[in-house]
């Protein structure tokens, strides 16, 4: 096996380019049209923005996408592609410079430089976390659930925009209220906002000058609030601690997850009433802000799964295992685990539990005989659709004596630490790498690839340690028989 191309991908994606090379000239492009769709959800909001761009210069290939300060703060995922293509484009971010234009720049590298009047459609997908909150903040057990989304209206750009339109789409037509911003007449002759079904459309706004500047933002940017019904629980993972332990000795990959899950819907008004809950369950009329159970998609081929909470083993879970396949994490097959906590999770409640499983090492590891490297992929997280993970920590424990360790996360962690992990029968301890992440979304479902070598002498060290341990035990037993410790003589 040759080291596959995905190992090189992260390095290319996050290649830093020198800022002096970026001519952020507002004259290199113009936006003939921008359409933004904001898909409202629970703890995640998915935003798709299509920029129809036209080059005004020859040989331009760096297009700047600007996000306002608030928007950038809640943006946890950013991906740019050419319309109709699957390959993400390389993006470099420039931190906010408070003295300059009040925006964050994401520099998108176009695959080919454009010449004058060359056009391209760029699709930017972002995921916002914590952009919604329950409103009202409290709800009784039988009440409905509604959320408020707050955000900035206009799509900012360092380039002139001929026309733009913003659609805010709720999951259902039951939109309780939405802001109609005033005094945007400079850019529109029509109504500023119109509602149709589950969608509120703002604009079209025309003839917008370059807008990535504090002056424009101060004068024209508008704050909008949309209040909508939400028919599913708002699930938030407050913390995920994943430990993946590689064992060549047992040909096993063990994954344990310590999870603090939070129902981020409206907090329960009054006491929890079990009778009412049972009757709601019976009539299949459970309020959307109650979580009775959770379904996880785990890798195929797993075994020895366990699930326990602060009170011990939870027996009300069901696991259906899909058969083992190589490259398990990338296949589209999965085992299904339905978790049923001991009690339904009401709004504002936390639930702390541990979930773990073993899987054949061969399902996620490969060996390159020509270089002597092992390659293994560990999923960053087990995605719960629509849920944010506020803090995640992934610790990968390598076999004892592993050397030449390389770690290739699918996106940048906030921190990366190396340590040594010592367990039973280890002689020198196992190298470990811990990666931390913040605000993961359901788009952050990649694999952390690791490469390492295990010298032959190390493969032999384990049996040696075991035999020494057994030998010592035997010797003690032997001595114990020889040496008479009784006091009676
Ligand atoms: C995570 O999200 C919160 C709320 O949007 C934000 O305040 C915080 O800065 C984010 N953290 C990171 C590292 O992105
Ligand atoms: C680009 O398009 C504009 C307007 O359509 C036209 O006037 C101009 O000549 C074109 N430039 C080139 C180099 O084709
Ligand atoms: C935990 O509960 C599951 C499901 O009933 C059961 O199969 C398993 O044996 C239990 N594990 C322990 C350690 O009691
Ligand atoms: C749940 O955990 C969060 C922190 O993650 C804490 O702020 C909150 O008070 C907890 N809620 C309850 C009901 O214990």
Short mmCIF file of C-alpha atoms and ligand atoms in Angstrom, two decimals:
data_model
loop_
_atom_site.label_atom_id
_atom_site.label_comp_id
_atom_site.label_asym_id
_atom_site.label_seq_id
_atom_site.Cartn_x
_atom_site.Cartn_y
_atom_site.Cartn_z
CA UNK A 1 0.00 0.00 0.00
CA UNK A 2 1.34 3.42 -0.93
CA UNK A 3 0.52 6.40 1.27
CA UNK A 4 -2.76 7.57 -0.22
CA UNK A 5 -3.41 11.02 -1.56
CA UNK A 6 -5.70 12.07 1.32
CA UNK A 7 -2.65 12.26 3.55
CA UNK A 8 -1.35 15.12 1.49
CA UNK A 9 -4.70 16.84 1.30
CA UNK A 10 -4.78 18.57 4.70
CA UNK A 11 -1.35 20.04 4.11
CA UNK A 12 -2.50 21.53 0.83
CA UNK A 13 -5.82 22.73 2.19
CA UNK A 14 -4.26 24.62 5.02
CA UNK A 15 -1.19 25.82 3.24
CA UNK A 16 -0.49 29.32 4.38
CA UNK A 17 0.04 31.84 1.70
CA UNK A 18 1.91 34.97 2.26
CA UNK A 19 -0.43 37.90 2.68
CA UNK A 20 1.74 40.15 0.64
CA UNK A 21 0.83 37.99 -2.34
CA UNK A 22 -2.85 38.68 -1.89
CA UNK A 23 -3.85 41.72 -3.75
CA UNK A 24 -7.13 42.44 -2.04
CA UNK A 25 -7.94 44.86 -4.77
CA UNK A 26 -11.63 45.65 -4.86
CA UNK A 27 -11.21 46.09 -8.58
CA UNK A 28 -10.34 42.48 -9.40
CA UNK A 29 -13.92 41.13 -9.25
CA UNK A 30 -17.54 42.10 -9.11
CA UNK A 31 -20.50 40.04 -7.93
CA UNK A 32 -23.16 39.90 -10.61
CA UNK A 33 -25.48 38.15 -8.13
CA UNK A 34 -25.39 36.77 -4.59
CA UNK A 35 -28.04 34.42 -3.22
CA UNK A 36 -27.89 33.32 0.40
CA UNK A 37 -30.09 30.64 1.96
CA UNK A 38 -30.12 30.37 5.74
CA UNK A 39 -31.53 26.99 6.82
CA UNK A 40 -32.71 27.36 10.39
CA UNK A 41 -32.23 24.39 12.69
CA UNK A 42 -31.74 23.62 16.36
CA UNK A 43 -28.22 24.14 17.61
CA UNK A 44 -26.88 24.39 14.04
CA UNK A 45 -27.82 26.75 11.22
CA UNK A 46 -26.63 25.82 7.71
CA UNK A 47 -25.95 28.72 5.36
CA UNK A 48 -25.35 28.38 1.60
CA UNK A 49 -24.22 31.45 -0.31
CA UNK A 50 -23.79 31.40 -4.08
CA UNK A 51 -21.62 34.16 -5.55
CA UNK A 52 -21.89 34.67 -9.32
CA UNK A 53 -18.58 36.46 -9.85
CA UNK A 54 -16.96 38.16 -12.78
CA UNK A 55 -13.31 39.05 -13.17
CA UNK A 56 -12.42 42.66 -13.94
CA UNK A 57 -8.71 41.96 -14.31
CA UNK A 58 -6.60 39.38 -16.06
CA UNK A 59 -5.05 36.50 -14.13
CA UNK A 60 -7.01 36.94 -10.90
CA UNK A 61 -7.49 33.79 -8.83
CA UNK A 62 -7.92 34.85 -5.20
CA UNK A 63 -11.47 35.76 -4.32
CA UNK A 64 -12.22 37.17 -0.87
CA UNK A 65 -15.34 36.12 1.03
CA UNK A 66 -16.05 38.53 3.91
CA UNK A 67 -17.96 37.73 7.08
CA UNK A 68 -18.99 40.31 9.65
CA UNK A 69 -17.60 40.03 13.16
CA UNK A 70 -20.65 38.32 14.76
CA UNK A 71 -21.12 36.05 11.81
CA UNK A 72 -17.48 34.96 11.84
CA UNK A 73 -17.66 34.26 15.57
CA UNK A 74 -20.48 31.77 15.18
CA UNK A 75 -19.17 30.23 11.93
CA UNK A 76 -17.67 26.86 12.79
CA UNK A 77 -17.49 25.36 9.33
CA UNK A 78 -16.52 27.05 6.09
CA UNK A 79 -16.23 25.37 2.72
CA UNK A 80 -16.05 26.81 -0.78
CA UNK A 81 -16.60 24.90 -4.01
CA UNK A 82 -17.23 25.73 -7.61
CA UNK A 83 -20.89 25.17 -8.41
CA UNK A 84 -21.54 21.58 -9.46
CA UNK A 85 -18.16 20.30 -8.26
CA UNK A 86 -17.30 18.17 -5.25
CA UNK A 87 -13.73 19.16 -4.62
CA UNK A 88 -13.45 21.88 -1.93
CA UNK A 89 -11.25 24.82 -2.89
CA UNK A 90 -8.31 25.82 -0.77
CA UNK A 91 -9.20 28.57 1.71
CA UNK A 92 -6.98 30.68 3.92
CA UNK A 93 -8.42 32.81 6.69
CA UNK A 94 -7.21 36.18 7.74
CA UNK A 95 -7.91 37.15 11.35
CA UNK A 96 -9.95 40.23 12.06
CA UNK A 97 -7.97 43.41 12.05
CA UNK A 98 -10.03 45.71 14.24
CA UNK A 99 -8.40 48.82 12.85
CA UNK A 100 -9.29 47.97 9.27
CA UNK A 101 -12.60 46.97 7.78
CA UNK A 102 -14.44 45.16 10.60
CA UNK A 103 -14.72 41.88 8.70
CA UNK A 104 -13.01 38.50 8.58
CA UNK A 105 -11.62 37.53 5.20
CA UNK A 106 -11.59 34.04 3.78
CA UNK A 107 -9.38 33.93 0.73
CA UNK A 108 -10.63 31.34 -1.76
CA UNK A 109 -8.13 30.07 -4.29
CA UNK A 110 -9.85 29.58 -7.65
CA UNK A 111 -8.56 26.53 -9.54
CA UNK A 112 -7.71 28.63 -12.64
CA UNK A 113 -7.01 32.34 -12.91
CA UNK A 114 -9.80 34.19 -14.67
CA UNK A 115 -9.27 36.69 -17.41
CA UNK A 116 -11.30 39.88 -17.89
CA UNK A 117 -15.05 39.14 -18.07
CA UNK A 118 -14.43 35.51 -17.03
CA UNK A 119 -17.22 34.26 -14.78
CA UNK A 120 -17.55 31.53 -12.22
CA UNK A 121 -20.16 30.50 -9.64
CA UNK A 122 -18.75 29.99 -6.19
CA UNK A 123 -20.79 28.12 -3.56
CA UNK A 124 -19.82 28.80 0.05
CA UNK A 125 -21.28 26.59 2.74
CA UNK A 126 -20.99 27.63 6.35
CA UNK A 127 -22.44 26.21 9.55
CA UNK A 128 -23.25 28.51 12.44
CA UNK A 129 -23.31 27.24 16.00
CA UNK A 130 -25.21 28.85 18.89
CA UNK A 131 -26.99 31.24 16.51
CA UNK A 132 -30.43 30.28 17.92
CA UNK A 133 -31.94 30.15 21.38
CA UNK A 134 -35.25 28.92 22.79
CA UNK A 135 -37.96 31.56 23.05
CA UNK A 136 -39.85 31.56 25.36
CA UNK A 137 -36.99 30.37 27.52
CA UNK A 138 -39.25 28.07 29.57
CA UNK A 139 -41.90 25.57 28.49
CA UNK A 140 -44.25 23.24 30.31
CA UNK A 141 -44.16 19.54 29.55
CA UNK A 142 -46.99 19.74 26.98
CA UNK A 143 -45.99 23.05 25.40
CA UNK A 144 -44.64 23.54 21.91
CA UNK A 145 -41.09 24.64 21.24
CA UNK A 146 -40.02 27.74 19.37
CA UNK A 147 -36.61 29.24 18.75
CA UNK A 148 -35.25 32.61 17.76
CA UNK A 149 -32.51 33.09 15.20
CA UNK A 150 -30.58 36.35 15.21
CA UNK A 151 -28.10 37.42 12.59
CA UNK A 152 -26.89 40.12 10.24
CA UNK A 153 -28.88 40.56 7.06
CA UNK A 154 -26.71 41.72 4.16
CA UNK A 155 -23.99 39.58 2.59
CA UNK A 156 -20.81 41.64 2.81
CA UNK A 157 -18.21 41.69 0.07
CA UNK A 158 -15.11 43.74 -0.73
CA UNK A 159 -16.42 43.88 -4.31
CA UNK A 160 -19.33 45.69 -5.89
CA UNK A 161 -22.51 43.60 -5.94
CA UNK A 162 -25.12 44.09 -8.65
CA UNK A 163 -27.86 42.20 -6.86
CA UNK A 164 -28.32 40.06 -3.78
CA UNK A 165 -31.14 38.17 -2.12
CA UNK A 166 -31.30 36.49 1.29
CA UNK A 167 -33.71 33.66 2.07
CA UNK A 168 -34.28 32.50 5.62
CA UNK A 169 -35.90 29.07 5.60
CA UNK A 170 -37.58 27.63 8.68
CA UNK A 171 -38.15 23.88 9.03
CA UNK A 172 -41.93 24.44 8.90
CA UNK A 173 -44.21 27.27 7.68
CA UNK A 174 -45.06 28.16 11.27
CA UNK A 175 -42.98 31.34 11.47
CA UNK A 176 -44.17 33.38 14.45
CA UNK A 177 -42.47 36.64 13.55
CA UNK A 178 -39.64 38.10 11.51
CA UNK A 179 -37.92 41.47 11.32
CA UNK A 180 -38.70 43.77 8.42
CA UNK A 181 -35.72 46.12 8.39
CA UNK A 182 -36.40 49.71 7.43
CA UNK A 183 -34.54 52.26 5.33
CA UNK A 184 -32.92 49.89 2.87
CA UNK A 185 -34.73 51.82 0.11
CA UNK A 186 -31.39 52.84 -1.28
CA UNK A 187 -30.99 49.29 -2.56
CA UNK A 188 -34.54 48.22 -3.31
CA UNK A 189 -37.75 49.55 -4.74
CA UNK A 190 -39.74 46.48 -3.72
CA UNK A 191 -40.80 45.24 -0.33
CA UNK A 192 -37.77 44.48 1.82
CA UNK A 193 -39.18 41.22 3.22
CA UNK A 194 -41.79 38.76 1.97
CA UNK A 195 -42.91 35.49 3.53
CA UNK A 196 -44.00 32.54 1.46
CA UNK A 197 -44.54 29.17 3.12
CA UNK A 198 -41.60 28.43 5.40
CA UNK A 199 -39.34 31.01 3.73
CA UNK A 200 -38.80 34.70 4.41
CA UNK A 201 -37.07 36.38 1.46
CA UNK A 202 -35.16 39.63 1.90
CA UNK A 203 -34.44 41.69 -1.20
CA UNK A 204 -33.50 41.65 -4.02
CA UNK A 205 -31.13 44.48 -3.14
CA UNK A 206 -29.34 46.12 -6.04
CA UNK A 207 -26.27 48.23 -6.75
CA UNK A 208 -24.46 47.60 -3.49
CA UNK A 209 -21.02 49.19 -3.34
CA UNK A 210 -18.07 47.31 -1.77
CA UNK A 211 -19.48 46.58 1.69
CA UNK A 212 -16.64 45.01 3.72
CA UNK A 213 -15.97 48.22 5.61
CA UNK A 214 -16.91 49.60 9.00
CA UNK A 215 -18.46 52.60 7.29
CA UNK A 216 -20.84 50.49 5.20
CA UNK A 217 -21.63 48.14 8.09
CA UNK A 218 -22.37 51.05 10.43
CA UNK A 219 -24.69 52.69 7.94
CA UNK A 220 -26.44 49.81 6.14
CA UNK A 221 -26.05 46.46 7.91
CA UNK A 222 -29.30 45.31 9.54
CA UNK A 223 -29.91 42.90 12.38
CA UNK A 224 -32.78 40.46 11.82
CA UNK A 225 -34.61 38.14 14.22
CA UNK A 226 -36.76 35.24 13.04
CA UNK A 227 -38.95 33.44 15.58
CA UNK A 228 -40.02 29.96 14.44
CA UNK A 229 -41.45 26.67 15.64
CA UNK A 230 -39.02 23.82 15.88
CA UNK A 231 -40.39 20.29 15.95
CA UNK A 232 -37.29 18.37 17.07
CA UNK A 233 -35.23 18.36 20.24
CA UNK A 234 -32.32 20.81 20.35
CA UNK A 235 -29.40 18.52 21.10
CA UNK A 236 -26.10 19.91 22.25
CA UNK A 237 -23.04 17.90 23.25
CA UNK A 238 -21.46 20.01 25.98
CA UNK A 239 -18.41 17.79 26.01
CA UNK A 240 -17.10 14.75 24.18
CA UNK A 241 -13.96 12.97 25.32
CA UNK A 242 -12.97 10.22 22.92
CA UNK A 243 -10.13 7.79 23.57
CA UNK A 244 -9.02 5.52 20.72
CA UNK A 245 -6.59 2.85 21.77
CA UNK A 246 -4.69 0.93 19.11
CA UNK A 247 -3.61 -2.57 20.03
CA UNK A 248 -1.58 -4.65 17.60
CA UNK A 249 -1.27 -7.33 20.26
CA UNK A 250 -5.04 -7.85 20.25
CA UNK A 251 -5.57 -6.62 16.63
CA UNK A 252 -8.15 -4.31 18.16
CA UNK A 253 -9.20 -0.67 18.08
CA UNK A 254 -11.09 0.35 21.20
CA UNK A 255 -13.06 3.57 21.18
CA UNK A 256 -14.54 5.02 24.34
CA UNK A 257 -16.60 8.21 24.45
CA UNK A 258 -17.39 10.14 27.61
CA UNK A 259 -20.27 12.38 26.71
CA UNK A 260 -22.13 15.20 28.44
CA UNK A 261 -25.29 15.74 26.44
CA UNK A 262 -27.57 18.70 27.00
CA UNK A 263 -31.14 19.30 25.97
CA UNK A 264 -30.72 22.91 24.84
CA UNK A 265 -34.44 23.47 24.29
CA UNK A 266 -36.58 25.61 26.63
CA UNK A 267 -36.05 24.69 30.28
CA UNK A 268 -38.85 22.74 31.92
CA UNK A 269 -41.42 24.90 33.69
CA UNK A 270 -42.41 23.28 36.98
CA UNK A 271 -41.81 19.68 37.99
CA UNK A 272 -41.44 16.68 35.70
CA UNK A 273 -44.68 14.64 35.82
CA UNK A 274 -44.18 11.01 34.88
CA UNK A 275 -47.92 10.33 34.48
CA UNK A 276 -48.25 13.15 31.97
CA UNK A 277 -45.15 11.90 30.17
CA UNK A 278 -46.56 8.38 29.96
CA UNK A 279 -49.85 9.59 28.60
CA UNK A 280 -48.08 11.80 26.00
CA UNK A 281 -45.94 8.84 24.99
CA UNK A 282 -48.99 6.58 24.77
CA UNK A 283 -50.84 8.99 22.49
CA UNK A 284 -47.64 9.62 20.55
CA UNK A 285 -47.87 13.32 21.36
CA UNK A 286 -44.55 13.90 23.02
CA UNK A 287 -43.62 17.59 23.03
CA UNK A 288 -40.66 18.31 20.70
CA UNK A 289 -38.45 19.54 23.55
CA UNK A 290 -38.32 16.15 25.25
CA UNK A 291 -35.63 13.60 24.34
CA UNK A 292 -36.84 10.06 25.09
CA UNK A 293 -34.04 8.29 23.21
CA UNK A 294 -31.09 8.87 20.90
CA UNK A 295 -29.88 7.00 17.86
CA UNK A 296 -26.19 6.75 17.04
CA UNK A 297 -24.63 5.44 13.86
CA UNK A 298 -21.54 3.48 14.86
CA UNK A 299 -18.98 1.84 12.57
CA UNK A 300 -19.80 -1.58 11.07
CA UNK A 301 -18.15 -4.66 12.51
CA UNK A 302 -18.00 -3.48 16.11
CA UNK A 303 -18.37 -5.78 19.10
CA UNK A 304 -18.43 -5.64 22.89
CA UNK A 305 -20.31 -2.31 22.86
CA UNK A 306 -21.13 -0.89 26.27
CA UNK A 307 -23.19 2.01 27.52
CA UNK A 308 -23.31 3.17 31.10
CA UNK A 309 -24.23 6.32 32.95
CA UNK A 310 -23.56 7.59 36.45
CA UNK A 311 -25.77 4.80 37.87
CA UNK A 312 -24.11 1.94 35.97
CA UNK A 313 -24.93 -0.23 32.97
CA UNK A 314 -28.02 0.93 31.08
CA UNK A 315 -29.81 -2.13 29.80
CA UNK A 316 -32.49 -0.36 27.73
CA UNK A 317 -30.30 0.04 24.67
CA UNK A 318 -30.41 -1.82 21.40
CA UNK A 319 -27.49 -2.39 19.06
CA UNK A 320 -27.77 -3.72 15.54
CA UNK A 321 -24.32 -4.47 14.14
CA UNK A 322 -23.59 -4.24 10.42
CA UNK A 323 -20.98 -6.77 9.26
CA UNK A 324 -17.33 -5.82 9.29
CA UNK A 325 -15.91 -4.11 6.18
CA UNK A 326 -12.43 -2.80 5.42
CA UNK A 327 -12.07 1.00 5.72
CA UNK A 328 -15.10 0.86 7.98
CA UNK A 329 -15.19 4.56 8.78
CA UNK A 330 -15.46 5.55 5.12
CA UNK A 331 -18.07 3.00 4.12
CA UNK A 332 -21.69 4.00 4.10
CA UNK A 333 -22.71 1.07 6.24
CA UNK A 334 -23.16 1.52 9.93
CA UNK A 335 -24.28 -0.23 13.06
CA UNK A 336 -27.22 1.39 14.81
CA UNK A 337 -27.36 1.96 18.52
CA UNK A 338 -30.58 3.15 20.06
CA UNK A 339 -29.93 4.60 23.48
CA UNK A 340 -32.77 4.97 25.88
CA UNK A 341 -31.69 6.86 28.99
CA UNK A 342 -33.30 5.88 32.31
CA UNK A 343 -35.52 8.94 32.19
CA UNK A 344 -36.58 11.28 29.36
CA UNK A 345 -34.34 14.33 29.07
CA UNK A 346 -36.30 17.51 29.64
CA UNK A 347 -35.22 20.96 28.44
CA UNK A 348 -32.13 22.26 30.22
CA UNK A 349 -31.23 18.82 31.58
CA UNK A 350 -27.80 17.30 31.19
CA UNK A 351 -27.06 13.62 30.73
CA UNK A 352 -23.61 12.18 31.35
CA UNK A 353 -22.80 8.79 29.91
CA UNK A 354 -20.07 6.63 28.45
CA UNK A 355 -20.30 4.70 25.22
CA UNK A 356 -17.62 2.37 23.93
CA UNK A 357 -16.90 -0.46 21.53
CA UNK A 358 -14.17 -2.61 20.06
CA UNK A 359 -13.54 -3.18 16.38
CA UNK A 360 -11.09 -5.27 14.36
CA UNK A 361 -7.95 -3.18 13.79
CA UNK A 362 -7.90 -4.29 10.13
CA UNK A 363 -11.16 -2.37 9.54
CA UNK A 364 -9.41 0.97 10.02
CA UNK A 365 -5.69 0.30 9.61
CA UNK A 366 -3.38 -0.47 6.74
CA UNK A 367 0.33 -1.29 6.46
CA UNK A 368 2.71 0.00 3.84
CA UNK A 369 5.41 -2.66 3.54
CA UNK A 370 7.67 -0.47 1.40
CA UNK A 371 8.00 2.25 4.05
CA UNK A 372 7.16 0.25 7.18
CA UNK A 373 4.40 2.70 8.13
CA UNK A 374 1.06 1.79 9.58
CA UNK A 375 -1.82 4.11 8.58
CA UNK A 376 -4.98 4.33 10.63
CA UNK A 377 -8.08 6.50 10.54
CA UNK A 378 -9.97 7.47 13.70
CA UNK A 379 -13.27 9.37 13.30
CA UNK A 380 -13.21 12.71 15.09
CA UNK A 381 -16.70 12.14 16.43
CA UNK A 382 -19.89 10.15 16.04
CA UNK A 383 -22.10 12.71 14.35
CA UNK A 384 -25.56 13.38 15.73
CA UNK A 385 -27.33 15.20 12.88
CA UNK A 386 -28.13 18.79 13.82
CA UNK A 387 -26.15 18.74 17.06
CA UNK A 388 -23.21 20.95 18.02
CA UNK A 389 -20.29 19.59 20.05
CA UNK A 390 -19.08 22.48 22.18
CA UNK A 391 -15.83 20.89 23.29
CA UNK A 392 -14.25 17.74 21.93
CA UNK A 393 -11.05 16.02 22.89
CA UNK A 394 -9.74 13.04 20.93
CA UNK A 395 -6.90 11.06 22.44
CA UNK A 396 -5.21 8.44 20.28
CA UNK A 397 -3.09 5.92 22.15
CA UNK A 398 -0.49 4.19 20.00
CA UNK A 399 1.03 0.76 20.52
CA UNK A 400 3.91 0.66 22.94
CA UNK A 401 7.19 1.70 21.34
CA UNK A 402 5.56 3.26 18.27
CA UNK A 403 7.87 5.73 16.54
CA UNK A 404 7.76 8.29 13.73
CA UNK A 405 4.22 9.32 14.66
CA UNK A 406 2.42 11.58 12.21
CA UNK A 407 -1.02 13.06 12.87
CA UNK A 408 -3.21 14.43 10.06
CA UNK A 409 -6.50 15.84 11.34
CA UNK A 410 -9.16 16.65 8.69
CA UNK A 411 -9.37 20.23 10.04
CA UNK A 412 -7.25 22.26 12.43
CA UNK A 413 -7.58 21.38 16.13
CA UNK A 414 -7.39 24.15 18.72
CA UNK A 415 -4.55 22.32 20.47
CA UNK A 416 -2.43 19.22 19.94
CA UNK A 417 -0.55 17.55 22.79
CA UNK A 418 1.74 14.57 23.02
CA UNK A 419 2.04 12.44 26.13
CA UNK A 420 2.83 8.94 27.32
CA UNK A 421 0.14 6.58 28.50
CA UNK A 422 1.09 3.71 30.79
CA UNK A 423 -1.13 0.69 31.35
CA UNK A 424 -0.88 -2.81 32.72
CA UNK A 425 2.09 -4.81 31.46
CA UNK A 426 3.57 -1.87 29.59
CA UNK A 427 7.31 -1.50 29.93
CA UNK A 428 7.97 1.92 28.46
CA UNK A 429 4.45 3.31 28.08
CA UNK A 430 2.47 4.15 24.99
CA UNK A 431 2.81 7.36 23.05
CA UNK A 432 -0.44 9.31 22.89
CA UNK A 433 -1.65 12.35 20.99
CA UNK A 434 -4.57 14.47 22.17
CA UNK A 435 -6.36 16.85 19.82
CA UNK A 436 -8.89 19.39 21.07
CA UNK A 437 -11.67 20.97 19.04
CA UNK A 438 -14.38 23.52 19.70
CA UNK A 439 -17.86 23.94 18.21
CA UNK A 440 -17.91 20.87 15.98
CA UNK A 441 -20.88 20.55 13.62
CA UNK A 442 -22.36 17.70 11.64
CA UNK A 443 -20.01 18.65 8.79
CA UNK A 444 -16.99 17.85 10.95
CA UNK A 445 -17.23 14.13 10.30
CA UNK A 446 -13.75 13.46 8.98
CA UNK A 447 -11.08 11.00 10.05
CA UNK A 448 -7.92 11.81 11.91
CA UNK A 449 -5.27 9.88 10.01
CA UNK A 450 -2.23 8.74 11.94
CA UNK A 451 0.93 7.12 10.65
CA UNK A 452 3.53 5.34 12.76
CA UNK A 453 6.10 2.58 12.82
CA UNK A 454 6.39 -0.25 15.30
CA UNK A 455 9.94 -1.66 15.38
CA UNK A 456 10.14 -5.46 15.36
CA UNK A 457 11.92 -5.46 18.72
CA UNK A 458 8.84 -3.79 20.21
CA UNK A 459 6.57 -6.50 18.86
CA UNK A 460 8.68 -8.94 20.82
CA UNK A 461 8.86 -6.79 23.92
CA UNK A 462 5.26 -7.41 24.91
CA UNK A 463 5.51 -11.22 25.04
CA UNK A 464 8.79 -10.73 26.92
CA UNK A 465 7.09 -8.49 29.46
CA UNK A 466 4.30 -10.98 29.83
CA UNK A 467 6.68 -13.88 30.30
CA UNK A 468 8.72 -11.92 32.80
CA UNK A 469 5.58 -11.07 34.71
CA UNK A 470 4.47 -14.71 34.71
CA UNK A 471 7.99 -15.82 35.57
CA UNK A 472 8.07 -13.46 38.54
CA UNK A 473 4.70 -14.73 39.71
CA UNK A 474 5.89 -18.31 39.41
CA UNK A 475 9.05 -17.49 41.35
CA UNK A 476 7.04 -15.86 44.13
CA UNK A 477 4.79 -18.91 44.29
CA UNK A 478 7.82 -21.14 44.37
CA UNK A 479 9.49 -19.16 47.11
CA UNK A 480 6.26 -19.00 49.06
CA UNK A 481 6.16 -22.79 49.08
CA UNK A 482 9.80 -23.11 50.09
CA UNK A 483 9.83 -20.47 52.76
CA UNK A 484 7.79 -21.53 55.68
CA UNK A 485 6.15 -18.46 57.09
CA UNK A 486 4.19 -20.18 59.79
CA UNK A 487 4.88 -19.07 63.33
CA UNK A 488 3.87 -22.25 65.10
CA UNK A 489 7.28 -23.94 65.16
C1 LIG B 1 -17.77 28.57 19.93
O1 LIG B 1 -19.04 29.16 19.82
C2 LIG B 1 -19.28 30.20 20.75
C3 LIG B 1 -20.69 30.68 20.55
O2 LIG B 1 -20.95 30.98 19.21
C4 LIG B 1 -18.28 31.33 20.52
O3 LIG B 1 -18.47 32.33 21.51
C5 LIG B 1 -16.87 30.78 20.63
O4 LIG B 1 -15.95 31.79 20.29
C6 LIG B 1 -16.69 29.63 19.69
N1 LIG B 1 -15.36 29.08 19.90
C7 LIG B 1 -14.53 28.80 18.91
C8 LIG B 1 -13.18 28.34 19.27
O5 LIG B 1 -14.87 28.94 17.75
C1 LIG B 2 -15.99 42.88 -20.96
O1 LIG B 2 -17.37 43.11 -21.00
C2 LIG B 2 -17.71 44.47 -21.15
C3 LIG B 2 -19.20 44.65 -21.02
O2 LIG B 2 -19.86 43.51 -21.49
C4 LIG B 2 -17.18 44.97 -22.52
O3 LIG B 2 -17.48 46.32 -22.69
C5 LIG B 2 -15.69 44.76 -22.58
O4 LIG B 2 -15.21 45.09 -23.86
C6 LIG B 2 -15.34 43.32 -22.27
N1 LIG B 2 -13.90 43.22 -22.16
C7 LIG B 2 -13.19 42.28 -22.76
C8 LIG B 2 -11.72 42.32 -22.60
O5 LIG B 2 -13.74 41.40 -23.40
C1 LIG B 3 -25.50 -4.21 30.15
O1 LIG B 3 -26.79 -4.28 29.53
C2 LIG B 3 -26.78 -4.95 28.27
C3 LIG B 3 -28.15 -4.80 27.64
O2 LIG B 3 -29.15 -5.44 28.36
C4 LIG B 3 -26.41 -6.40 28.50
O3 LIG B 3 -26.43 -7.09 27.27
C5 LIG B 3 -25.01 -6.43 29.09
O4 LIG B 3 -24.65 -7.76 29.38
C6 LIG B 3 -24.95 -5.60 30.37
N1 LIG B 3 -23.55 -5.49 30.75
C7 LIG B 3 -23.15 -5.66 32.00
C8 LIG B 3 -21.69 -5.49 32.23
O5 LIG B 3 -23.92 -5.94 32.91
C1 LIG B 4 -25.77 21.42 32.52
O1 LIG B 4 -24.41 21.69 32.21
C2 LIG B 4 -24.14 23.04 31.96
C3 LIG B 4 -22.69 23.15 31.58
O2 LIG B 4 -22.39 22.25 30.58
C4 LIG B 4 -24.44 23.86 33.20
O3 LIG B 4 -24.21 25.23 32.93
C5 LIG B 4 -25.89 23.66 33.61
O4 LIG B 4 -26.14 24.31 34.82
C6 LIG B 4 -26.19 22.17 33.76
N1 LIG B 4 -27.61 22.02 33.98
C7 LIG B 4 -28.13 21.33 34.99
C8 LIG B 4 -29.62 21.27 35.07
O5 LIG B 4 -27.43 20.74 35.80
#
